[in-house]
Amino acid sequence: MPIWFDPLGLALGVALDRLLADPQSPAHPVAVFGRGAARLEQALYADDRRRGVLHVAVCVGGTATLGVLAVRATSRSRVLRTTLTALTTWAVLGGTTLAREGAYMSDALESGDLERARARLPHLCGRDPRGLEAPELARATVESLAENTSDAVVAPLFWGAVAGVPGMLAYRAINTLDAMIGHHSPRYERFGWAAARLDDVANYVPARLTGVLTVLTAPDPGGARAMLRRDGHRHPSPNAGRCEAAFAGALGVTLGGKNVYGGRVEERPTMGDGPSPQVRDIPRAVRLTRAVSLAAACVAGAAMIGASLAGAWTRRR
């Protein structure tokens, strides 16, 4: 019987992400998956939800199946199993890169280089950076750090704790597809529907866990708890609001407002009671992201240890 959970491999993968981050390489597994998904889209695309469902099923199902086969192939070797878990964890995590992007935005804005900050914002989110001034860029950065702490760190670790390597791979496939096709546009309104809805489902528990971990690691736990309870449901996304409201309370700022996405304007409800984020708040948000990420790794590791011990006890019976 294959062993699905390897806490040592998880810890090594987290350490690899901290040391190596997410290299921008066409050989990175997520980049390879993205190219394959794009080719399949070319073959399957139609302005139809059923085609989108098929596209998601093949991409996510195929990725999860590869994970299951890899676990079975390495089940007899502790070294191979640990190596597989470590490399998978490193490949699916993006916490260090996320923190570095936040630090880059902070540096650009602190130096007054708005053009450099505007050029970099698409690395964090999809809103149109043209014409955004420092306060709007600061808000976009803090909101992106909050939401992506869940997407890039908490969610893949959660699914790793639930389903091991296949769970991490399946989640990263779902999240990548959502980024590629799960958005409102004439091309993807129907074809991308399944990717967006599946991403909502996959992130439902992790987003709320991110909110709880934010409260536990916040510089102002009481503020984070209050805003999570009061405002977490106000965001149009069923998940992002939990993360953003907790960050808003933790940092004592107000998030939300007018956002522009490729000419499409969204007026989002505000969350929090403080002033709008300023450039000085970005390093604070980066530190909070790192604290939540560390807490998530500890929780996932503890869950894996518990699952491994339970499995060993069951096998001995």
mmCIF file of C-alpha atoms in Angstrom:
data_model
loop_
_atom_site.group_PDB
_atom_site.id
_atom_site.type_symbol
_atom_site.label_atom_id
_atom_site.label_comp_id
_atom_site.label_asym_id
_atom_site.label_seq_id
_atom_site.Cartn_x
_atom_site.Cartn_y
_atom_site.Cartn_z
ATOM 1 C CA MET A 1 0.000 0.000 0.000
ATOM 2 C CA PRO A 2 1.567 3.350 -0.990
ATOM 3 C CA ILE A 3 2.289 5.924 1.709
ATOM 4 C CA TRP A 4 0.690 9.237 0.780
ATOM 5 C CA PHE A 5 2.082 11.533 3.460
ATOM 6 C CA ASP A 6 5.730 12.429 4.017
ATOM 7 C CA PRO A 7 6.232 15.229 6.572
ATOM 8 C CA LEU A 8 9.999 15.319 6.012
ATOM 9 C CA GLY A 9 9.493 15.801 2.285
ATOM 10 C CA LEU A 10 7.024 18.588 2.978
ATOM 11 C CA ALA A 11 9.510 20.365 5.265
ATOM 12 C CA LEU A 12 12.279 20.024 2.689
ATOM 13 C CA GLY A 13 9.994 21.391 -0.029
ATOM 14 C CA VAL A 14 9.121 24.416 2.100
ATOM 15 C CA ALA A 15 12.843 24.978 2.697
ATOM 16 C CA LEU A 16 13.533 24.699 -1.038
ATOM 17 C CA ASP A 17 10.894 27.323 -1.771
ATOM 18 C CA ARG A 18 12.490 29.594 0.822
ATOM 19 C CA LEU A 19 15.943 29.134 -0.735
ATOM 20 C CA LEU A 20 15.171 28.932 -4.457
ATOM 21 C CA ALA A 21 11.753 30.604 -4.720
ATOM 22 C CA ASP A 22 10.007 30.106 -8.070
ATOM 23 C CA PRO A 23 12.522 30.323 -10.918
ATOM 24 C CA GLN A 24 11.103 31.892 -14.068
ATOM 25 C CA SER A 25 11.991 28.988 -16.312
ATOM 26 C CA PRO A 26 10.085 27.357 -19.181
ATOM 27 C CA ALA A 27 11.113 24.022 -17.660
ATOM 28 C CA HIS A 28 9.295 24.717 -14.371
ATOM 29 C CA PRO A 29 6.502 22.126 -13.913
ATOM 30 C CA VAL A 30 3.785 24.790 -13.678
ATOM 31 C CA ALA A 31 5.013 26.388 -16.922
ATOM 32 C CA VAL A 32 5.034 22.975 -18.621
ATOM 33 C CA PHE A 33 1.482 22.342 -17.408
ATOM 34 C CA GLY A 34 0.386 25.763 -18.670
ATOM 35 C CA ARG A 35 1.715 25.085 -22.155
ATOM 36 C CA GLY A 36 0.002 21.706 -22.251
ATOM 37 C CA ALA A 37 -3.297 23.199 -21.063
ATOM 38 C CA ALA A 38 -3.044 25.918 -23.716
ATOM 39 C CA ARG A 39 -2.490 23.334 -26.476
ATOM 40 C CA LEU A 40 -5.464 21.305 -25.270
ATOM 41 C CA GLU A 41 -7.543 24.469 -25.237
ATOM 42 C CA GLN A 42 -6.718 25.038 -28.897
ATOM 43 C CA ALA A 43 -8.031 21.565 -29.698
ATOM 44 C CA LEU A 44 -11.148 21.675 -27.508
ATOM 45 C CA TYR A 45 -12.191 25.311 -27.451
ATOM 46 C CA ALA A 46 -15.778 26.248 -28.137
ATOM 47 C CA ASP A 47 -17.955 28.940 -26.624
ATOM 48 C CA ASP A 48 -19.608 26.279 -24.529
ATOM 49 C CA ARG A 49 -19.542 25.240 -20.863
ATOM 50 C CA ARG A 50 -19.420 21.520 -21.682
ATOM 51 C CA ARG A 51 -16.179 21.938 -23.609
ATOM 52 C CA GLY A 52 -14.768 23.858 -20.663
ATOM 53 C CA VAL A 53 -15.759 21.067 -18.287
ATOM 54 C CA LEU A 54 -14.001 18.548 -20.522
ATOM 55 C CA HIS A 55 -10.886 20.728 -20.680
ATOM 56 C CA VAL A 56 -10.726 21.000 -16.881
ATOM 57 C CA ALA A 57 -11.431 17.303 -16.382
ATOM 58 C CA VAL A 58 -8.594 16.255 -18.672
ATOM 59 C CA CYS A 59 -6.078 18.749 -17.256
ATOM 60 C CA VAL A 60 -6.839 18.244 -13.566
ATOM 61 C CA GLY A 61 -7.637 14.538 -13.810
ATOM 62 C CA GLY A 62 -4.488 13.856 -15.800
ATOM 63 C CA THR A 63 -2.319 15.780 -13.346
ATOM 64 C CA ALA A 64 -3.817 14.001 -10.331
ATOM 65 C CA THR A 65 -3.341 10.636 -12.032
ATOM 66 C CA LEU A 66 0.339 11.403 -12.621
ATOM 67 C CA GLY A 67 0.617 12.187 -8.923
ATOM 68 C CA VAL A 68 -0.977 8.877 -7.940
ATOM 69 C CA LEU A 69 1.318 6.947 -10.283
ATOM 70 C CA ALA A 70 4.372 8.772 -8.937
ATOM 71 C CA VAL A 71 3.408 7.940 -5.350
ATOM 72 C CA ARG A 72 2.929 4.287 -6.213
ATOM 73 C CA ALA A 73 6.247 4.165 -8.077
ATOM 74 C CA THR A 74 8.169 5.560 -5.096
ATOM 75 C CA SER A 75 6.256 3.813 -2.311
ATOM 76 C CA ARG A 76 8.963 1.214 -1.603
ATOM 77 C CA SER A 77 11.776 3.731 -1.147
ATOM 78 C CA ARG A 78 11.790 6.241 1.688
ATOM 79 C CA VAL A 79 14.410 8.346 -0.083
ATOM 80 C CA LEU A 80 12.457 8.477 -3.342
ATOM 81 C CA ARG A 81 9.191 9.181 -1.527
ATOM 82 C CA THR A 82 10.725 12.048 0.421
ATOM 83 C CA THR A 83 12.375 13.424 -2.724
ATOM 84 C CA LEU A 84 9.088 13.283 -4.643
ATOM 85 C CA THR A 85 7.214 15.101 -1.867
ATOM 86 C CA ALA A 86 9.953 17.728 -1.505
ATOM 87 C CA LEU A 87 10.113 18.497 -5.223
ATOM 88 C CA THR A 88 6.325 18.579 -5.551
ATOM 89 C CA THR A 89 5.990 20.908 -2.567
ATOM 90 C CA TRP A 90 8.645 23.218 -3.984
ATOM 91 C CA ALA A 91 6.982 23.203 -7.415
ATOM 92 C CA VAL A 92 3.501 24.109 -6.147
ATOM 93 C CA LEU A 93 4.460 26.716 -3.528
ATOM 94 C CA GLY A 94 4.860 30.372 -4.385
ATOM 95 C CA GLY A 95 5.198 32.009 -0.999
ATOM 96 C CA THR A 96 8.768 33.224 -1.315
ATOM 97 C CA THR A 97 8.177 34.641 -4.779
ATOM 98 C CA LEU A 98 5.016 36.351 -3.514
ATOM 99 C CA ALA A 99 6.890 38.011 -0.645
ATOM 100 C CA ARG A 100 9.677 39.092 -2.997
ATOM 101 C CA GLU A 101 7.177 40.662 -5.395
ATOM 102 C CA GLY A 102 5.705 42.599 -2.488
ATOM 103 C CA ALA A 103 9.174 43.751 -1.426
ATOM 104 C CA TYR A 104 9.937 44.797 -5.020
ATOM 105 C CA MET A 105 6.781 46.912 -5.163
ATOM 106 C CA SER A 106 7.661 48.497 -1.841
ATOM 107 C CA ASP A 107 11.151 49.371 -3.036
ATOM 108 C CA ALA A 108 9.894 50.847 -6.305
ATOM 109 C CA LEU A 109 7.259 52.970 -4.591
ATOM 110 C CA GLU A 110 9.542 54.112 -1.784
ATOM 111 C CA SER A 111 11.998 55.349 -4.397
ATOM 112 C CA GLY A 112 9.200 57.185 -6.222
ATOM 113 C CA ASP A 113 9.548 55.092 -9.380
ATOM 114 C CA LEU A 114 5.886 54.751 -10.335
ATOM 115 C CA GLU A 115 6.622 53.418 -13.822
ATOM 116 C CA ARG A 116 8.686 50.560 -12.411
ATOM 117 C CA ALA A 117 5.915 49.752 -9.924
ATOM 118 C CA ARG A 118 3.235 49.895 -12.617
ATOM 119 C CA ALA A 119 5.248 47.598 -14.863
ATOM 120 C CA ARG A 120 5.636 45.102 -12.018
ATOM 121 C CA LEU A 121 2.048 45.032 -10.765
ATOM 122 C CA PRO A 122 0.886 42.416 -13.327
ATOM 123 C CA HIS A 123 3.200 39.942 -11.558
ATOM 124 C CA LEU A 124 0.810 40.202 -8.598
ATOM 125 C CA CYS A 125 -2.660 40.782 -10.028
ATOM 126 C CA GLY A 126 -4.660 41.322 -13.184
ATOM 127 C CA ARG A 127 -5.844 44.885 -12.689
ATOM 128 C CA ASP A 128 -4.815 47.604 -15.135
ATOM 129 C CA PRO A 129 -1.846 49.514 -13.639
ATOM 130 C CA ARG A 130 -1.927 52.401 -16.126
ATOM 131 C CA GLY A 131 -2.581 55.664 -14.368
ATOM 132 C CA LEU A 132 -2.504 54.186 -10.868
ATOM 133 C CA GLU A 133 -0.785 56.399 -8.348
ATOM 134 C CA ALA A 134 1.197 55.260 -5.307
ATOM 135 C CA PRO A 135 -1.813 54.798 -2.962
ATOM 136 C CA GLU A 136 -3.712 52.685 -5.527
ATOM 137 C CA LEU A 137 -0.592 50.632 -6.248
ATOM 138 C CA ALA A 138 -0.071 50.124 -2.523
ATOM 139 C CA ARG A 139 -3.669 48.940 -2.075
ATOM 140 C CA ALA A 140 -3.405 46.585 -5.037
ATOM 141 C CA THR A 141 -0.205 45.122 -3.591
ATOM 142 C CA VAL A 142 -1.627 44.569 -0.106
ATOM 143 C CA GLU A 143 -4.829 43.028 -1.500
ATOM 144 C CA SER A 144 -2.830 40.735 -3.770
ATOM 145 C CA LEU A 145 -0.549 39.656 -0.937
ATOM 146 C CA ALA A 146 -3.609 38.803 1.149
ATOM 147 C CA GLU A 147 -5.427 36.783 -1.513
ATOM 148 C CA ASN A 148 -2.345 35.063 -2.885
ATOM 149 C CA THR A 149 -1.155 33.982 0.551
ATOM 150 C CA SER A 150 -4.039 31.546 0.337
ATOM 151 C CA ASP A 151 -3.624 30.613 -3.337
ATOM 152 C CA ALA A 152 0.173 30.310 -3.345
ATOM 153 C CA VAL A 153 0.807 28.826 0.092
ATOM 154 C CA VAL A 154 -2.077 27.817 2.342
ATOM 155 C CA ALA A 155 -4.194 26.044 -0.288
ATOM 156 C CA PRO A 156 -1.456 23.817 -1.776
ATOM 157 C CA LEU A 157 -0.280 22.879 1.725
ATOM 158 C CA PHE A 158 -3.870 22.165 2.785
ATOM 159 C CA TRP A 159 -4.445 19.851 -0.154
ATOM 160 C CA GLY A 160 -1.072 18.237 0.471
ATOM 161 C CA ALA A 161 -2.187 17.466 4.017
ATOM 162 C CA VAL A 162 -5.486 16.087 2.697
ATOM 163 C CA ALA A 163 -4.271 14.048 -0.278
ATOM 164 C CA GLY A 164 -0.462 14.141 -0.399
ATOM 165 C CA VAL A 165 1.366 14.672 -3.678
ATOM 166 C CA PRO A 166 -1.720 14.090 -5.889
ATOM 167 C CA GLY A 167 -3.627 16.675 -3.858
ATOM 168 C CA MET A 168 -0.921 19.318 -4.273
ATOM 169 C CA LEU A 169 -0.603 18.686 -7.996
ATOM 170 C CA ALA A 170 -4.356 18.716 -8.576
ATOM 171 C CA TYR A 171 -4.730 21.979 -6.671
ATOM 172 C CA ARG A 172 -1.956 23.704 -8.590
ATOM 173 C CA ALA A 173 -3.552 22.532 -11.852
ATOM 174 C CA ILE A 174 -6.923 23.950 -10.772
ATOM 175 C CA ASN A 175 -5.456 27.268 -9.681
ATOM 176 C CA THR A 176 -3.375 27.619 -12.846
ATOM 177 C CA LEU A 177 -6.385 26.948 -15.057
ATOM 178 C CA ASP A 178 -8.379 29.556 -13.151
ATOM 179 C CA ALA A 179 -5.633 32.110 -13.805
ATOM 180 C CA MET A 180 -5.536 31.169 -17.491
ATOM 181 C CA ILE A 181 -9.223 30.914 -18.399
ATOM 182 C CA GLY A 182 -11.352 31.426 -15.279
ATOM 183 C CA HIS A 183 -12.099 35.100 -15.762
ATOM 184 C CA HIS A 184 -14.816 37.249 -17.308
ATOM 185 C CA SER A 185 -14.156 37.905 -20.982
ATOM 186 C CA PRO A 186 -15.977 37.245 -24.251
ATOM 187 C CA ARG A 187 -13.783 34.203 -24.931
ATOM 188 C CA TYR A 188 -13.918 32.601 -21.489
ATOM 189 C CA GLU A 189 -17.312 33.569 -20.060
ATOM 190 C CA ARG A 190 -18.617 30.066 -20.819
ATOM 191 C CA PHE A 191 -15.512 28.013 -21.620
ATOM 192 C CA GLY A 192 -13.790 29.169 -18.421
ATOM 193 C CA TRP A 193 -16.844 28.709 -16.187
ATOM 194 C CA ALA A 194 -15.823 25.250 -14.931
ATOM 195 C CA ALA A 195 -12.268 26.356 -14.137
ATOM 196 C CA ALA A 196 -13.520 29.317 -12.097
ATOM 197 C CA ARG A 197 -16.139 27.337 -10.178
ATOM 198 C CA LEU A 198 -13.740 24.474 -9.400
ATOM 199 C CA ASP A 199 -11.180 26.980 -8.131
ATOM 200 C CA ASP A 200 -13.861 28.434 -5.842
ATOM 201 C CA VAL A 201 -14.544 24.977 -4.426
ATOM 202 C CA ALA A 202 -10.863 24.082 -4.028
ATOM 203 C CA ASN A 203 -10.152 27.330 -2.179
ATOM 204 C CA TYR A 204 -13.224 27.392 0.065
ATOM 205 C CA VAL A 205 -11.604 25.809 3.123
ATOM 206 C CA PRO A 206 -8.056 27.155 2.528
ATOM 207 C CA ALA A 207 -9.297 30.758 2.297
ATOM 208 C CA ARG A 208 -11.042 30.463 5.637
ATOM 209 C CA LEU A 209 -8.006 28.747 7.114
ATOM 210 C CA THR A 210 -5.928 31.670 5.832
ATOM 211 C CA GLY A 211 -8.256 34.029 7.674
ATOM 212 C CA VAL A 212 -7.835 32.067 10.914
ATOM 213 C CA LEU A 213 -4.044 31.864 10.570
ATOM 214 C CA THR A 214 -3.953 35.602 9.869
ATOM 215 C CA VAL A 215 -5.764 36.212 13.147
ATOM 216 C CA LEU A 216 -3.315 33.943 14.980
ATOM 217 C CA THR A 217 -0.202 35.599 13.520
ATOM 218 C CA ALA A 218 -1.446 39.192 13.180
ATOM 219 C CA PRO A 219 0.156 42.193 14.871
ATOM 220 C CA ASP A 220 -3.441 43.053 15.878
ATOM 221 C CA PRO A 221 -5.278 39.730 16.406
ATOM 222 C CA GLY A 222 -8.397 41.431 17.728
ATOM 223 C CA GLY A 223 -8.683 43.710 14.710
ATOM 224 C CA ALA A 224 -8.093 40.827 12.312
ATOM 225 C CA ARG A 225 -10.750 38.703 14.026
ATOM 226 C CA ALA A 226 -13.300 41.521 14.044
ATOM 227 C CA MET A 227 -12.869 42.384 10.369
ATOM 228 C CA LEU A 228 -12.849 38.731 9.313
ATOM 229 C CA ARG A 229 -16.214 38.250 11.017
ATOM 230 C CA ARG A 230 -17.726 41.543 9.891
ATOM 231 C CA ASP A 231 -16.437 41.973 6.347
ATOM 232 C CA GLY A 232 -15.175 38.581 5.166
ATOM 233 C CA HIS A 233 -18.392 37.862 3.245
ATOM 234 C CA ARG A 234 -18.575 41.245 1.492
ATOM 235 C CA HIS A 235 -16.138 40.522 -1.340
ATOM 236 C CA PRO A 236 -17.680 39.338 -4.648
ATOM 237 C CA SER A 237 -15.421 36.288 -4.460
ATOM 238 C CA PRO A 238 -16.618 33.625 -1.993
ATOM 239 C CA ASN A 239 -13.021 33.200 -0.828
ATOM 240 C CA ALA A 240 -10.830 36.249 -1.403
ATOM 241 C CA GLY A 241 -12.798 38.382 1.030
ATOM 242 C CA ARG A 242 -11.897 36.125 3.964
ATOM 243 C CA CYS A 243 -8.210 36.736 3.336
ATOM 244 C CA GLU A 244 -8.468 40.445 2.535
ATOM 245 C CA ALA A 245 -10.755 41.264 5.476
ATOM 246 C CA ALA A 246 -8.408 39.507 7.912
ATOM 247 C CA PHE A 247 -5.379 41.342 6.473
ATOM 248 C CA ALA A 248 -7.261 44.659 6.611
ATOM 249 C CA GLY A 249 -8.009 44.169 10.304
ATOM 250 C CA ALA A 250 -4.524 42.876 11.071
ATOM 251 C CA LEU A 251 -2.853 45.895 9.447
ATOM 252 C CA GLY A 252 -5.409 48.496 10.491
ATOM 253 C CA VAL A 253 -6.223 49.562 6.927
ATOM 254 C CA THR A 254 -9.235 49.601 4.607
ATOM 255 C CA LEU A 255 -9.174 47.466 1.476
ATOM 256 C CA GLY A 256 -11.556 47.413 -1.482
ATOM 257 C CA GLY A 257 -12.838 50.110 -3.787
ATOM 258 C CA LYS A 258 -12.595 50.793 -7.505
ATOM 259 C CA ASN A 259 -10.586 48.348 -9.610
ATOM 260 C CA VAL A 260 -10.046 48.375 -13.379
ATOM 261 C CA TYR A 261 -9.444 45.143 -15.305
ATOM 262 C CA GLY A 262 -8.712 45.679 -18.992
ATOM 263 C CA GLY A 263 -11.265 48.458 -19.305
ATOM 264 C CA ARG A 264 -13.844 46.736 -17.075
ATOM 265 C CA VAL A 265 -14.516 48.665 -13.851
ATOM 266 C CA GLU A 266 -15.474 46.928 -10.595
ATOM 267 C CA GLU A 267 -16.622 48.764 -7.476
ATOM 268 C CA ARG A 268 -15.872 46.447 -4.578
ATOM 269 C CA PRO A 269 -17.178 46.874 -1.033
ATOM 270 C CA THR A 270 -14.648 48.167 1.443
ATOM 271 C CA MET A 271 -13.289 46.018 4.261
ATOM 272 C CA GLY A 272 -11.696 47.385 7.404
ATOM 273 C CA ASP A 273 -11.957 50.570 9.461
ATOM 274 C CA GLY A 274 -8.549 52.182 8.967
ATOM 275 C CA PRO A 275 -7.098 54.480 6.286
ATOM 276 C CA SER A 276 -6.288 53.283 2.791
ATOM 277 C CA PRO A 277 -2.975 51.406 2.562
ATOM 278 C CA GLN A 278 0.148 53.475 2.070
ATOM 279 C CA VAL A 279 3.543 52.426 0.779
ATOM 280 C CA ARG A 280 4.754 51.942 4.355
ATOM 281 C CA ASP A 281 2.083 49.255 4.838
ATOM 282 C CA ILE A 282 3.491 46.969 2.137
ATOM 283 C CA PRO A 283 6.470 45.687 4.215
ATOM 284 C CA ARG A 284 4.029 45.010 7.061
ATOM 285 C CA ALA A 285 1.848 42.984 4.687
ATOM 286 C CA VAL A 286 4.920 41.081 3.459
ATOM 287 C CA ARG A 287 5.842 40.167 7.042
ATOM 288 C CA LEU A 288 2.288 39.005 7.681
ATOM 289 C CA THR A 289 2.337 36.892 4.521
ATOM 290 C CA ARG A 290 5.524 35.206 5.695
ATOM 291 C CA ALA A 291 4.093 34.609 9.169
ATOM 292 C CA VAL A 292 0.901 33.046 7.803
ATOM 293 C CA SER A 293 2.950 30.910 5.401
ATOM 294 C CA LEU A 294 5.112 29.563 8.208
ATOM 295 C CA ALA A 295 2.053 28.822 10.320
ATOM 296 C CA ALA A 296 0.421 26.995 7.410
ATOM 297 C CA ALA A 297 3.536 24.862 6.883
ATOM 298 C CA CYS A 298 3.534 23.917 10.565
ATOM 299 C CA VAL A 299 -0.151 22.986 10.493
ATOM 300 C CA ALA A 300 0.230 20.945 7.298
ATOM 301 C CA GLY A 301 3.309 19.176 8.678
ATOM 302 C CA ALA A 302 1.501 18.317 11.907
ATOM 303 C CA ALA A 303 -1.472 16.995 9.923
ATOM 304 C CA MET A 304 0.838 14.837 7.790
ATOM 305 C CA ILE A 305 2.567 13.455 10.893
ATOM 306 C CA GLY A 306 -0.816 12.606 12.366
ATOM 307 C CA ALA A 307 -1.934 10.908 9.150
ATOM 308 C CA SER A 308 1.335 8.951 8.920
ATOM 309 C CA LEU A 309 1.065 7.764 12.532
ATOM 310 C CA ALA A 310 -2.569 6.786 12.035
ATOM 311 C CA GLY A 311 -1.648 4.871 8.891
ATOM 312 C CA ALA A 312 1.197 3.058 10.622
ATOM 313 C CA TRP A 313 -1.066 2.106 13.528
ATOM 314 C CA THR A 314 -3.723 0.820 11.115
ATOM 315 C CA ARG A 315 -1.193 -1.307 9.220
ATOM 316 C CA ARG A 316 0.063 -2.897 12.435
ATOM 317 C CA ARG A 317 -3.406 -3.998 13.473
#
